[in-house]
PDB file of C-alpha atoms in Angstrom:
ATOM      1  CA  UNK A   1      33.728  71.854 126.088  1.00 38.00           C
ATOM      2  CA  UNK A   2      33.653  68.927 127.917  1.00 40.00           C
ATOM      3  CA  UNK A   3      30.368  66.800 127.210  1.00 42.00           C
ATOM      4  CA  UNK A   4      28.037  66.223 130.400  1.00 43.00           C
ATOM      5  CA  UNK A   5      27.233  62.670 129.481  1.00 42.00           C
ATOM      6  CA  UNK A   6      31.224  62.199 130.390  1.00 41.00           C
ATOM      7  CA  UNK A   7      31.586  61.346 134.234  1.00 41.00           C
ATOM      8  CA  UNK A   8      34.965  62.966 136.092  1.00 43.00           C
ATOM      9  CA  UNK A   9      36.595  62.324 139.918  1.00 43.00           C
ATOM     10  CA  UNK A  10      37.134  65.008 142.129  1.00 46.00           C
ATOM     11  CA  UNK A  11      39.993  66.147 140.314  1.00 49.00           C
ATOM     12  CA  UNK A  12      38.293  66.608 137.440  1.00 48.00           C
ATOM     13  CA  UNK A  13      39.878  63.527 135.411  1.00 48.00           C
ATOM     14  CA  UNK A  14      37.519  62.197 132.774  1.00 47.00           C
ATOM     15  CA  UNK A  15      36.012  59.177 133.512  1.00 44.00           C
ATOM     16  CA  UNK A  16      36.312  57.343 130.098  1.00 42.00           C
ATOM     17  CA  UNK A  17      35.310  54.063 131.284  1.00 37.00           C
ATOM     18  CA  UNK A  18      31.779  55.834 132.541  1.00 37.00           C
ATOM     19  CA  UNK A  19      31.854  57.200 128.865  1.00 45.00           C
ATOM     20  CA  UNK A  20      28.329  57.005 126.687  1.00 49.00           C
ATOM     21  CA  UNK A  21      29.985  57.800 123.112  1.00 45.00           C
ATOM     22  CA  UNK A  22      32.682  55.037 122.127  1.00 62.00           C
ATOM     23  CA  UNK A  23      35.116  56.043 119.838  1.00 72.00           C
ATOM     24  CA  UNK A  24      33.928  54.203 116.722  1.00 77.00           C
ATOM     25  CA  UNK A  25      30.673  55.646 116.647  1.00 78.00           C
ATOM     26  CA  UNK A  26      31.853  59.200 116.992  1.00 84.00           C
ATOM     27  CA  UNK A  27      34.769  58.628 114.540  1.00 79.00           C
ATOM     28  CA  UNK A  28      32.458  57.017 112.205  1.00 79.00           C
ATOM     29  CA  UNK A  29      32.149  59.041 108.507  1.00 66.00           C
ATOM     30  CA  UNK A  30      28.035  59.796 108.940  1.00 68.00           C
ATOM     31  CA  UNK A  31      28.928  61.564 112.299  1.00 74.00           C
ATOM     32  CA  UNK A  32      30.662  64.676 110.414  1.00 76.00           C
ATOM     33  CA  UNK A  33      28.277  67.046 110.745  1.00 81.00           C
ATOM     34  CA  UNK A  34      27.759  69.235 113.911  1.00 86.00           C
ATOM     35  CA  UNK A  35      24.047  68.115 114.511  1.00 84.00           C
ATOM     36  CA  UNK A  36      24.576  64.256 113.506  1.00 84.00           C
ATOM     37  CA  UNK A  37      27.733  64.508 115.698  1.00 87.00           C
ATOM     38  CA  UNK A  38      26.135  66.013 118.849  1.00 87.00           C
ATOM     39  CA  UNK A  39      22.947  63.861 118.679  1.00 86.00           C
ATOM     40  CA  UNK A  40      25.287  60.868 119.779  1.00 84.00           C
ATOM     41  CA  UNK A  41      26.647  62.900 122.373  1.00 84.00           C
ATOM     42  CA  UNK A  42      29.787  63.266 121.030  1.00 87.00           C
ATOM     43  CA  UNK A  43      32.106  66.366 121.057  1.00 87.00           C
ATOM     44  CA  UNK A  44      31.857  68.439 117.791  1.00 88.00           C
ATOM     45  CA  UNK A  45      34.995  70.521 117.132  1.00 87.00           C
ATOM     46  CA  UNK A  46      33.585  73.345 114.871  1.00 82.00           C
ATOM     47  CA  UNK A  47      36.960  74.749 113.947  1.00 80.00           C
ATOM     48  CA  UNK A  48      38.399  71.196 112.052  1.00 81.00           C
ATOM     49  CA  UNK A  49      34.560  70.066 111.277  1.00 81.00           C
ATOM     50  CA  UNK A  50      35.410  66.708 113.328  1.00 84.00           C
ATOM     51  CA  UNK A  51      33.312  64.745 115.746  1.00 86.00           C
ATOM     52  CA  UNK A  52      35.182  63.141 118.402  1.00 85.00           C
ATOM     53  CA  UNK A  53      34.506  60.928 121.722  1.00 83.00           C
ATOM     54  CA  UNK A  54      37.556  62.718 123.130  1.00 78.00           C
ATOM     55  CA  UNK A  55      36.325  66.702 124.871  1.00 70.00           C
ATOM     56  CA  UNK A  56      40.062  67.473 125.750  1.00 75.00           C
ATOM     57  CA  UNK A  57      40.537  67.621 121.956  1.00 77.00           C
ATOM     58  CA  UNK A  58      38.879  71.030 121.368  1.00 81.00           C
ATOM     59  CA  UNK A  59      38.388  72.875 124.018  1.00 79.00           C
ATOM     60  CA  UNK A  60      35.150  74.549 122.356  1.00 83.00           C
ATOM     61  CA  UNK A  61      33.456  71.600 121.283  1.00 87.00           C
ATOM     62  CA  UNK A  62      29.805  71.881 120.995  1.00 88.00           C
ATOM     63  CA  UNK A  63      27.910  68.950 122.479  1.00 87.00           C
ATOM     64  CA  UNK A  64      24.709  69.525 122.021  1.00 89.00           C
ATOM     65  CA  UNK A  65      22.086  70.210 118.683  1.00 86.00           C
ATOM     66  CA  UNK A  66      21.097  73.658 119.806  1.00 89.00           C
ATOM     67  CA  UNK A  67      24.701  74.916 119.601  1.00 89.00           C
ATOM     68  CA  UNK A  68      25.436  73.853 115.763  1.00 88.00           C
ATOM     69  CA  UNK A  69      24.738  76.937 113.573  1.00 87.00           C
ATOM     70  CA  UNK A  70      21.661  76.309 111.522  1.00 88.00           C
ATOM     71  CA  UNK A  71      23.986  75.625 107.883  1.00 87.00           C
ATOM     72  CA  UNK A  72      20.706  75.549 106.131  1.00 88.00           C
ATOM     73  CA  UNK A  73      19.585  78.919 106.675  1.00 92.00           C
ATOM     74  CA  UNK A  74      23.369  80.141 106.120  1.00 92.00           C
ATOM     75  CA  UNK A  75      23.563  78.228 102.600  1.00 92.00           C
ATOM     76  CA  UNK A  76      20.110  78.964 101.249  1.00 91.00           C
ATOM     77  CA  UNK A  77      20.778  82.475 102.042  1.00 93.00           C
ATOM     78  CA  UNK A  78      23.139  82.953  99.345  1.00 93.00           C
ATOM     79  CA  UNK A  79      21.446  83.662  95.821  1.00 88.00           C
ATOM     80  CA  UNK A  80      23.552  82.485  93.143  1.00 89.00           C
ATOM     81  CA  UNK A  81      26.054  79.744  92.579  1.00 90.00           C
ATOM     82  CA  UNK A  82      28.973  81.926  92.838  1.00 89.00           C
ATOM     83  CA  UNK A  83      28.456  83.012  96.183  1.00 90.00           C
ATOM     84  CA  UNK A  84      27.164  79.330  97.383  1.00 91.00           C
ATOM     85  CA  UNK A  85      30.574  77.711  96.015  1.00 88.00           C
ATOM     86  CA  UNK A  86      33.015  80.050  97.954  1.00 90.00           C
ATOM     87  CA  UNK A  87      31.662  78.748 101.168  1.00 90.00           C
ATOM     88  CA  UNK A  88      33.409  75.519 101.786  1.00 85.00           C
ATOM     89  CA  UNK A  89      29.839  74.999 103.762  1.00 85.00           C
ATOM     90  CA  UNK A  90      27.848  74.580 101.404  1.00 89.00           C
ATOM     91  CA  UNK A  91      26.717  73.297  97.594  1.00 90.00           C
ATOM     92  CA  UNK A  92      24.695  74.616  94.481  1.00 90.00           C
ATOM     93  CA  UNK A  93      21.858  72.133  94.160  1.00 89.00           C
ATOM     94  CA  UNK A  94      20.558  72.558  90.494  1.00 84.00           C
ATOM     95  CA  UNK A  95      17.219  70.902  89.620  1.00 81.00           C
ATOM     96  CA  UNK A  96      15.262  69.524  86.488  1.00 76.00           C
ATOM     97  CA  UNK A  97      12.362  71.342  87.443  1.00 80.00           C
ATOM     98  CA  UNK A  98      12.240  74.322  89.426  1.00 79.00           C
ATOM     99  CA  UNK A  99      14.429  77.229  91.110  1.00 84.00           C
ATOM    100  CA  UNK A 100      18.141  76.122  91.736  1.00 88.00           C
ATOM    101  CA  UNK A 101      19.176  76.574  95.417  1.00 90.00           C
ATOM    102  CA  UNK A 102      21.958  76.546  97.411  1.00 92.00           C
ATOM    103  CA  UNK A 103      22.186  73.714 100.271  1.00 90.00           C
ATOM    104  CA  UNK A 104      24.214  72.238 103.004  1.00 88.00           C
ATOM    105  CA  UNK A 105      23.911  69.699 101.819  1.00 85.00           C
ATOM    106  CA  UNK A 106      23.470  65.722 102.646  1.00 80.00           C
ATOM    107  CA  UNK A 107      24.038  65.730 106.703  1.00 74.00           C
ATOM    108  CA  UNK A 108      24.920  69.464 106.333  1.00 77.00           C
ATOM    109  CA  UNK A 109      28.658  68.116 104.799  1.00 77.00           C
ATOM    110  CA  UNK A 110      28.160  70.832 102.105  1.00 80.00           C
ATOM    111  CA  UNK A 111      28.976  67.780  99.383  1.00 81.00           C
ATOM    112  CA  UNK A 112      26.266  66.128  98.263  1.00 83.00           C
ATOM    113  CA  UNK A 113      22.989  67.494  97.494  1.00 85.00           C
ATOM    114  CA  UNK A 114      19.566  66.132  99.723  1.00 82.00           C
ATOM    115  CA  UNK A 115      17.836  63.336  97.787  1.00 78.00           C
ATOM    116  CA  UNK A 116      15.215  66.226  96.841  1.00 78.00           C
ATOM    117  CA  UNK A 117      17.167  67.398  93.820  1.00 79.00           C
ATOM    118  CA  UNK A 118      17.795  65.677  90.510  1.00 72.00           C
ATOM    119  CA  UNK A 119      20.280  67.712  88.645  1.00 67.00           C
ATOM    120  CA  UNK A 120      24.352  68.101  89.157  1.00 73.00           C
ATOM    121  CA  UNK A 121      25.621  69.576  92.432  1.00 81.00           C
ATOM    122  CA  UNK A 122      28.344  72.143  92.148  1.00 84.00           C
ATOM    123  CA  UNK A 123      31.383  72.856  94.807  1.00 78.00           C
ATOM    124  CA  UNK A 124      33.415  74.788  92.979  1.00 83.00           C
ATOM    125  CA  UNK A 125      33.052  78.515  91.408  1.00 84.00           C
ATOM    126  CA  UNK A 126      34.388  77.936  88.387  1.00 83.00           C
ATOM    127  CA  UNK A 127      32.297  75.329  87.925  1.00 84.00           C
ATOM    128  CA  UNK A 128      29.101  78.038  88.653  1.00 87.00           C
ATOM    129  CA  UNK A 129      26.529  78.520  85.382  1.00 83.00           C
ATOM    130  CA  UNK A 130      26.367  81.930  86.366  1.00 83.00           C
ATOM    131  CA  UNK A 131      30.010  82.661  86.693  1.00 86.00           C
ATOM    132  CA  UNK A 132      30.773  80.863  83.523  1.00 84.00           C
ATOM    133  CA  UNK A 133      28.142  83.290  81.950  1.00 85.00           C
ATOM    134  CA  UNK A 134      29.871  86.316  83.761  1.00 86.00           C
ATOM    135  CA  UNK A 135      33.232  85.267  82.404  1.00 85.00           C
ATOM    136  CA  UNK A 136      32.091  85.081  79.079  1.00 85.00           C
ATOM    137  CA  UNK A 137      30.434  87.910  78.680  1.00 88.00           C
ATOM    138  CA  UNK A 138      33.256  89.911  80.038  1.00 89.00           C
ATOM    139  CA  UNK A 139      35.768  88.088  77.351  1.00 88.00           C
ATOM    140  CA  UNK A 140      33.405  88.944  74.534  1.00 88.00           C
ATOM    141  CA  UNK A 141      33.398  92.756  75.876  1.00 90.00           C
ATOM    142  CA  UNK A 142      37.245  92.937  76.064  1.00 90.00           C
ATOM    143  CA  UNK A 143      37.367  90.841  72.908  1.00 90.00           C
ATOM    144  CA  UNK A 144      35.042  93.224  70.661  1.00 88.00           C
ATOM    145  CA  UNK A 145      36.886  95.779  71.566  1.00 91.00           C
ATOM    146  CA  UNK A 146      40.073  95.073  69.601  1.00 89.00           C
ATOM    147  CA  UNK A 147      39.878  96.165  66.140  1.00 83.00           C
ATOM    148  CA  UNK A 148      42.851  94.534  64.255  1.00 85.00           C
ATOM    149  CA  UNK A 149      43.266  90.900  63.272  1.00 88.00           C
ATOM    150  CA  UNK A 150      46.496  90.626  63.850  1.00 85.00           C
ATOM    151  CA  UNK A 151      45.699  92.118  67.514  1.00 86.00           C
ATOM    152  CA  UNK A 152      42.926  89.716  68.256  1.00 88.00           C
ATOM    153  CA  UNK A 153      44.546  86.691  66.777  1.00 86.00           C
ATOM    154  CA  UNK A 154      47.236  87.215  69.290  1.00 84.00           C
ATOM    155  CA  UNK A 155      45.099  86.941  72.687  1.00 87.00           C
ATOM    156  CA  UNK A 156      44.865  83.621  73.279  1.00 87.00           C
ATOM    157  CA  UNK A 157      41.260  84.149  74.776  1.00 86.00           C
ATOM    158  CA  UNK A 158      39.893  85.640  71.497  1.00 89.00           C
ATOM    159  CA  UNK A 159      39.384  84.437  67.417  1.00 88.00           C
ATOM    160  CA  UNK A 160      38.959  87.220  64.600  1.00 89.00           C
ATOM    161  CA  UNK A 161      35.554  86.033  62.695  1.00 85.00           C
ATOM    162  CA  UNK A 162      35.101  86.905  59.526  1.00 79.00           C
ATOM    163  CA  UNK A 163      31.515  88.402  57.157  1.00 74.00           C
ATOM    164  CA  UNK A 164      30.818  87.613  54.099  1.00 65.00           C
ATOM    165  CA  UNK A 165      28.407  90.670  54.527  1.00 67.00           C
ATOM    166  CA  UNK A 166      29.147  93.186  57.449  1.00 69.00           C
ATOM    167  CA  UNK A 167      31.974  94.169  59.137  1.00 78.00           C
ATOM    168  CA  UNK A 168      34.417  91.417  60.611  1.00 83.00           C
ATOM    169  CA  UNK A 169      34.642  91.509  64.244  1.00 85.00           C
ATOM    170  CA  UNK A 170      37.527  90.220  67.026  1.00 88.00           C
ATOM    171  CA  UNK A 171      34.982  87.917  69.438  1.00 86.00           C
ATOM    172  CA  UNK A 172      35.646  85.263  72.507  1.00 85.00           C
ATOM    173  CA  UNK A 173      34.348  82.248  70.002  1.00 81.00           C
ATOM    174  CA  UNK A 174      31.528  79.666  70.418  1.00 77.00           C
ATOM    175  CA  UNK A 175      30.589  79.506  74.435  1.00 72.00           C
ATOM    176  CA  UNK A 176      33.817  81.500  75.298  1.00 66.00           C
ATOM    177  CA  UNK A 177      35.876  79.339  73.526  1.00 69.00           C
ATOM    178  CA  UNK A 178      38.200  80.743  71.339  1.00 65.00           C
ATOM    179  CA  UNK A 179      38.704  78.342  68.531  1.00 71.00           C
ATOM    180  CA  UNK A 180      36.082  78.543  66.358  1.00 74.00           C
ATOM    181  CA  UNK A 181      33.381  81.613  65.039  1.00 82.00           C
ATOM    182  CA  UNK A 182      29.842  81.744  65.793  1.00 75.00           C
ATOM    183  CA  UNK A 183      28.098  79.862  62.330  1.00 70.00           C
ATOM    184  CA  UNK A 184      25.548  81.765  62.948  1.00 66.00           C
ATOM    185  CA  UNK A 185      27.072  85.314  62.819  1.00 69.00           C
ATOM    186  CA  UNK A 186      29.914  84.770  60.698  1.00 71.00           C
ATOM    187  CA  UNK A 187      31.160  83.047  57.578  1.00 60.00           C
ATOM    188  CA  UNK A 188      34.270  81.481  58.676  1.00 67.00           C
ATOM    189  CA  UNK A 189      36.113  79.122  61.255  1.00 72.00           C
ATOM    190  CA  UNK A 190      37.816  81.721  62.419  1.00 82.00           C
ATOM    191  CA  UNK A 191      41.899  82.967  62.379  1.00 86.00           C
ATOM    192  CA  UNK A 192      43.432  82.124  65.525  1.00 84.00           C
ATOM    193  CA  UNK A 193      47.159  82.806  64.590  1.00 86.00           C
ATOM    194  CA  UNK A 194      48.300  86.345  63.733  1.00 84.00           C
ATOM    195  CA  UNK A 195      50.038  85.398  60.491  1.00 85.00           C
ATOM    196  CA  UNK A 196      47.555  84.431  58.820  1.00 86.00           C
ATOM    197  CA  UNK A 197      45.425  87.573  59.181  1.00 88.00           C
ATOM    198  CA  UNK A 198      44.804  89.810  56.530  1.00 86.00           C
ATOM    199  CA  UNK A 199      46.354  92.966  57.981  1.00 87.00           C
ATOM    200  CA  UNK A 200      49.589  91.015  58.217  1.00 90.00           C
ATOM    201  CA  UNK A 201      49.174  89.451  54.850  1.00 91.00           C
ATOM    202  CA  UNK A 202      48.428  92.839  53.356  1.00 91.00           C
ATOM    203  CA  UNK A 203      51.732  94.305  55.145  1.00 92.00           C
ATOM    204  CA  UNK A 204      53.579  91.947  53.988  1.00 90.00           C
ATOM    205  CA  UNK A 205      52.756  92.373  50.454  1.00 92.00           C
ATOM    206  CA  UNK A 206      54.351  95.852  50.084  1.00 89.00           C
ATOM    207  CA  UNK A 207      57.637  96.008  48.804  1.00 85.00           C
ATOM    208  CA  UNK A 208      59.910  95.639  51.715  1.00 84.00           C
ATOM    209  CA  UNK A 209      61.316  99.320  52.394  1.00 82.00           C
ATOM    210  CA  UNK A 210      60.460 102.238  54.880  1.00 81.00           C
ATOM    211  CA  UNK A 211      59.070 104.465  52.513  1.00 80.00           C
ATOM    212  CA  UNK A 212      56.634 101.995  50.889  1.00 85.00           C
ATOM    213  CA  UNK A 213      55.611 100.254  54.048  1.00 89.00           C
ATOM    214  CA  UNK A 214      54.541 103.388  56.137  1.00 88.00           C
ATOM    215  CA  UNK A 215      53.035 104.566  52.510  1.00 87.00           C
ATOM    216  CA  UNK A 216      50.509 101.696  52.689  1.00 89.00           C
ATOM    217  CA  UNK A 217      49.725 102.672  56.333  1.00 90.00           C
ATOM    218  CA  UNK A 218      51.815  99.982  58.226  1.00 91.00           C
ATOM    219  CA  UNK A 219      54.727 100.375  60.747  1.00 91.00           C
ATOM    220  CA  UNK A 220      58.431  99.668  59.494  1.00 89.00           C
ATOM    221  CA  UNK A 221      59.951  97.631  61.937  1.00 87.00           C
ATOM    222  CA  UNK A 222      63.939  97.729  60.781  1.00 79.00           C
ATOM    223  CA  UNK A 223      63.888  95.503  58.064  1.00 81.00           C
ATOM    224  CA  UNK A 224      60.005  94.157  57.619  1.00 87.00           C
ATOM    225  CA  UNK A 225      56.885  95.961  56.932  1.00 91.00           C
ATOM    226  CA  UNK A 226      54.033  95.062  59.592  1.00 90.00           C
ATOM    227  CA  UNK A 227      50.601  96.457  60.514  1.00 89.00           C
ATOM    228  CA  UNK A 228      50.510  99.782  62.968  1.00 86.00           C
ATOM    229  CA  UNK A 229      49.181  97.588  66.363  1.00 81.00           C
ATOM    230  CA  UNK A 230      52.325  94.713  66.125  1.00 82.00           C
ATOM    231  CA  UNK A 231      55.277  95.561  68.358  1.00 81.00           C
ATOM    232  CA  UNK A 232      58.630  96.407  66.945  1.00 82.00           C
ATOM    233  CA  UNK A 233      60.589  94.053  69.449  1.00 76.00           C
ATOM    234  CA  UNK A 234      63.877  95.134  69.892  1.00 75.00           C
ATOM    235  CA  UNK A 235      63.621  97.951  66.257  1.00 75.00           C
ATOM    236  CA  UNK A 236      62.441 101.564  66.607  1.00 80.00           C
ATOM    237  CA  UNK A 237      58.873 101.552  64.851  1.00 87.00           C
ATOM    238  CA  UNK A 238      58.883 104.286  61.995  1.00 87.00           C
ATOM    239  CA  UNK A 239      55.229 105.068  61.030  1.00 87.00           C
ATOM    240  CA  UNK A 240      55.889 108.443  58.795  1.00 82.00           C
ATOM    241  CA  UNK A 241      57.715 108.723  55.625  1.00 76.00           C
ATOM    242  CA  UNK A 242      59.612 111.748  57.640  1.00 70.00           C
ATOM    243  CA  UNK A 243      61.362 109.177  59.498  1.00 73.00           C
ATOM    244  CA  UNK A 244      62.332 106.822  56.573  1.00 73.00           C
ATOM    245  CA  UNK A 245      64.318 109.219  55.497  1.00 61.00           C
ATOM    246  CA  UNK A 246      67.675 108.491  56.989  1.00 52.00           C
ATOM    247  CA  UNK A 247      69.821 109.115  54.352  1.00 47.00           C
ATOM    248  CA  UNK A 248      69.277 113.029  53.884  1.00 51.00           C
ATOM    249  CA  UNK A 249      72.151 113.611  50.921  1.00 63.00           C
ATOM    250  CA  UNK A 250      70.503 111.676  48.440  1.00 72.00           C
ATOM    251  CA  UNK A 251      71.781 114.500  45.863  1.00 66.00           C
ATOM    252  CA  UNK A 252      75.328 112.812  46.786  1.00 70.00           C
ATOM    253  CA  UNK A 253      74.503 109.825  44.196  1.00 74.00           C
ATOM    254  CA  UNK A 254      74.941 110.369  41.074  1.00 74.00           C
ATOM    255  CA  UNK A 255      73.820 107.114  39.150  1.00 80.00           C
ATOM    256  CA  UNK A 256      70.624 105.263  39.610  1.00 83.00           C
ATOM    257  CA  UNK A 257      72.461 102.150  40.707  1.00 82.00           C
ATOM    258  CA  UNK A 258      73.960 103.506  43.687  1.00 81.00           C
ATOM    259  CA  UNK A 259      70.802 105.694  44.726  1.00 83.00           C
ATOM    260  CA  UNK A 260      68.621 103.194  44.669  1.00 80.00           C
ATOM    261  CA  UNK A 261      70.600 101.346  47.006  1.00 80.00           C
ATOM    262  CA  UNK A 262      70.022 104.117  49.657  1.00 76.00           C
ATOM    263  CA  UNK A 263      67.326 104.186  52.006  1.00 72.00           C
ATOM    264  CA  UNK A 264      65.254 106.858  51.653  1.00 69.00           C
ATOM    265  CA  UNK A 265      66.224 107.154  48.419  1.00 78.00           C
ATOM    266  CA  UNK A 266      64.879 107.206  45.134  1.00 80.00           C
ATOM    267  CA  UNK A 267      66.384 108.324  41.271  1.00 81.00           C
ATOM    268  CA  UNK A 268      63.710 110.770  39.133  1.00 80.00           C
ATOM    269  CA  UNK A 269      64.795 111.120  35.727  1.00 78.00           C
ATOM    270  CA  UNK A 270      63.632 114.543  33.643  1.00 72.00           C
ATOM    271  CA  UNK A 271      61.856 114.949  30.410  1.00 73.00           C
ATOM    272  CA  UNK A 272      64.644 115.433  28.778  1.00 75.00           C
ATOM    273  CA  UNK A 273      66.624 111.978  30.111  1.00 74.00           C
ATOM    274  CA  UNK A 274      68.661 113.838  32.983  1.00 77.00           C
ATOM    275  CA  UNK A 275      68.434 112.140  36.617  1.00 79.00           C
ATOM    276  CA  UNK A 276      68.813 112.791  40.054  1.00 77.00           C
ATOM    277  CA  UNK A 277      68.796 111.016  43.142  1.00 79.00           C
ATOM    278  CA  UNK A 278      66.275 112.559  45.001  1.00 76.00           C
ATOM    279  CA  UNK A 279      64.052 112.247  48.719  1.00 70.00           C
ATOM    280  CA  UNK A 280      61.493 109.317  48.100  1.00 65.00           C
ATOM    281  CA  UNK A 281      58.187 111.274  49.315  1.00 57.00           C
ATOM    282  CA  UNK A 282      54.585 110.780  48.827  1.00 41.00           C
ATOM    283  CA  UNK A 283      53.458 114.430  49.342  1.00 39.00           C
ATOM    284  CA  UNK A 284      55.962 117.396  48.554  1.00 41.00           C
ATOM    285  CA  UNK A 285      56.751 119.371  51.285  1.00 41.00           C
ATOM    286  CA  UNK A 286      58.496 122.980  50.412  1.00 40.00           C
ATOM    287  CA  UNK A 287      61.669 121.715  51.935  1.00 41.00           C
ATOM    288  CA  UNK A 288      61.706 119.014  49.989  1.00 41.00           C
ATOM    289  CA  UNK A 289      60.345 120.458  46.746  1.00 38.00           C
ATOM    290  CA  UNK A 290      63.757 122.801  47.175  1.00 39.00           C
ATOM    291  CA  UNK A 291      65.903 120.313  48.003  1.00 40.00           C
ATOM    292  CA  UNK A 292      64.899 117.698  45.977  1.00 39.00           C
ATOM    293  CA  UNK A 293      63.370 119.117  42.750  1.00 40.00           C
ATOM    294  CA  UNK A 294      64.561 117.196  39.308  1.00 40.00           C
ATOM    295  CA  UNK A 295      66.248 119.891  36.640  1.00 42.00           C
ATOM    296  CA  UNK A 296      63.522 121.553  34.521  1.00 41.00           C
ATOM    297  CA  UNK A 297      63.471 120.306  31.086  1.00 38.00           C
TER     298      UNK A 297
END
């Protein structure tokens, strides 16, 4: 580690005054790179990328060119920006014209690209054409997969698109970003906020009771009526008209008034004007066409 253009006494003291390599050159900014650093006979410390006129610094300092690892072959070795970008070596060199490589760069700093490209170096992966691609492709997967508006309007990575002809679809927007619908595919901007959807709308519509809301195929969520995919919170979700019926003694109200104030409830009148407070139901079950069967006329 210690350079042999250094000279040293007996007891193996460095010499500095006999020293070749003054600090400032060694230090200097054009010197960080192993090759540029070594070819002044200075000390390059591979570990913290420095060059340095001082050996005692790193003890495995290389000091001459045939020891620095040949960065070029390492960076053009990798294939595609994503894996050029996670090592801090090196830099995706794109060009105008021609296949896009990846470089060590200006002085092998793994910054800049050589004079030999014209187009916009990239460092970082995110920043990758390829990885961008790769993200947004897998977005638009997860995205078509959700089926509901009110679902897809939710995930902040996705925007429900609507057809004037075709089925409407839950996609990852224009270039992955989730604001506005493809033009060319769809008919609208796009509905990016769940209560505006028309699942929600259509929900909402219903009259706002158990029985009618699970009736029209939603999920009654203790005292509103939304679509089967929205979460409850802190309510039980009741998505059969079995379960709206909490109040199982609707025979126990005589008058319409008070009947129809019971969930679950609802008051049949017969042909001939009597009524009952009966189950509400959509299809009669036996059980309930004995319990809750209106006098015969």
């Amino acid at each position: 580690g210690i350079n042999a253009e250094y000279g040293s006494d007996a007891s193996g003291s460095i010499d500095y005054a006999h020293a070749e390599c003054p600090e400032a050159a060694c230090d200097a900014a054009e010197l960080q790179s192993c090759e540029a650093c070594t070819d002044e006979a200075c000390n390059w410390c591979d570990t913290t990328r420095t060059c340095t006129h001082l050996p005692g610094q790193c003890p495995d300092a290389y000091t001459a060119v045939g020891q620095c690892e040949d960065l070029a072959a390492r960076c053009l070795a990798h294939a595609d920006c994503g894996a050029c970008a996670d090592d801090a070596r090196c830099v995706w060199c794109e060009r105008t014209i021609g296949a896009d490589v990846c470089s060590s760069g200006e002085d092998d700093l793994g910054t800049v690209c050589p004079g030999i490209f014209d187009g916009v170096a990239v460092a970082k992966r995110a920043e990758c054409p390829d990885v961008i691609a790769d993200d947004i492709a897998a977005r638009e997967a997860r995205c078509a997969k959700i089926a509901s508006c009110s679902e897809c309007a939710a995930d902040p990575e996705c925007v429900y698109c609507d057809r004037a002809v075709g089925n409407d679809a839950c996609s990852a927007g224009v270039d992955g970003e989730a604001k506005e619908c493809d033009g060319v595919l769809f008919d609208s901007d796009g509905i990016t906020d769940a209560a505006q959807c028309p699942d929600v709308l259509e929900c909402a519509a219903v009259e706002q009771k158990c029985g009618q809301c699970v009736d029209a195929g939603c999920t009654w969520c203790g005292e509103s009526c939304v679509p089967r995919n929205v979460p409850c919170g802190a309510d039980d979700p009741v998505v059969d008209i079995e379960s709206c019926r909490v109040n199982e003694n609707c025979g126990e109200y005589g008058n319409c008034a008070t009947c129809t104030l019971q969930e679950g409830c609802i008051f049949c009148i017969s042909l001939t004007g009597d009524g009952v407070c009966c189950l509400l139901y959509t299809s009669p079950s036996p059980r309930d066409m004995r319990r809750s069967r209106m006098p015969s006329s």
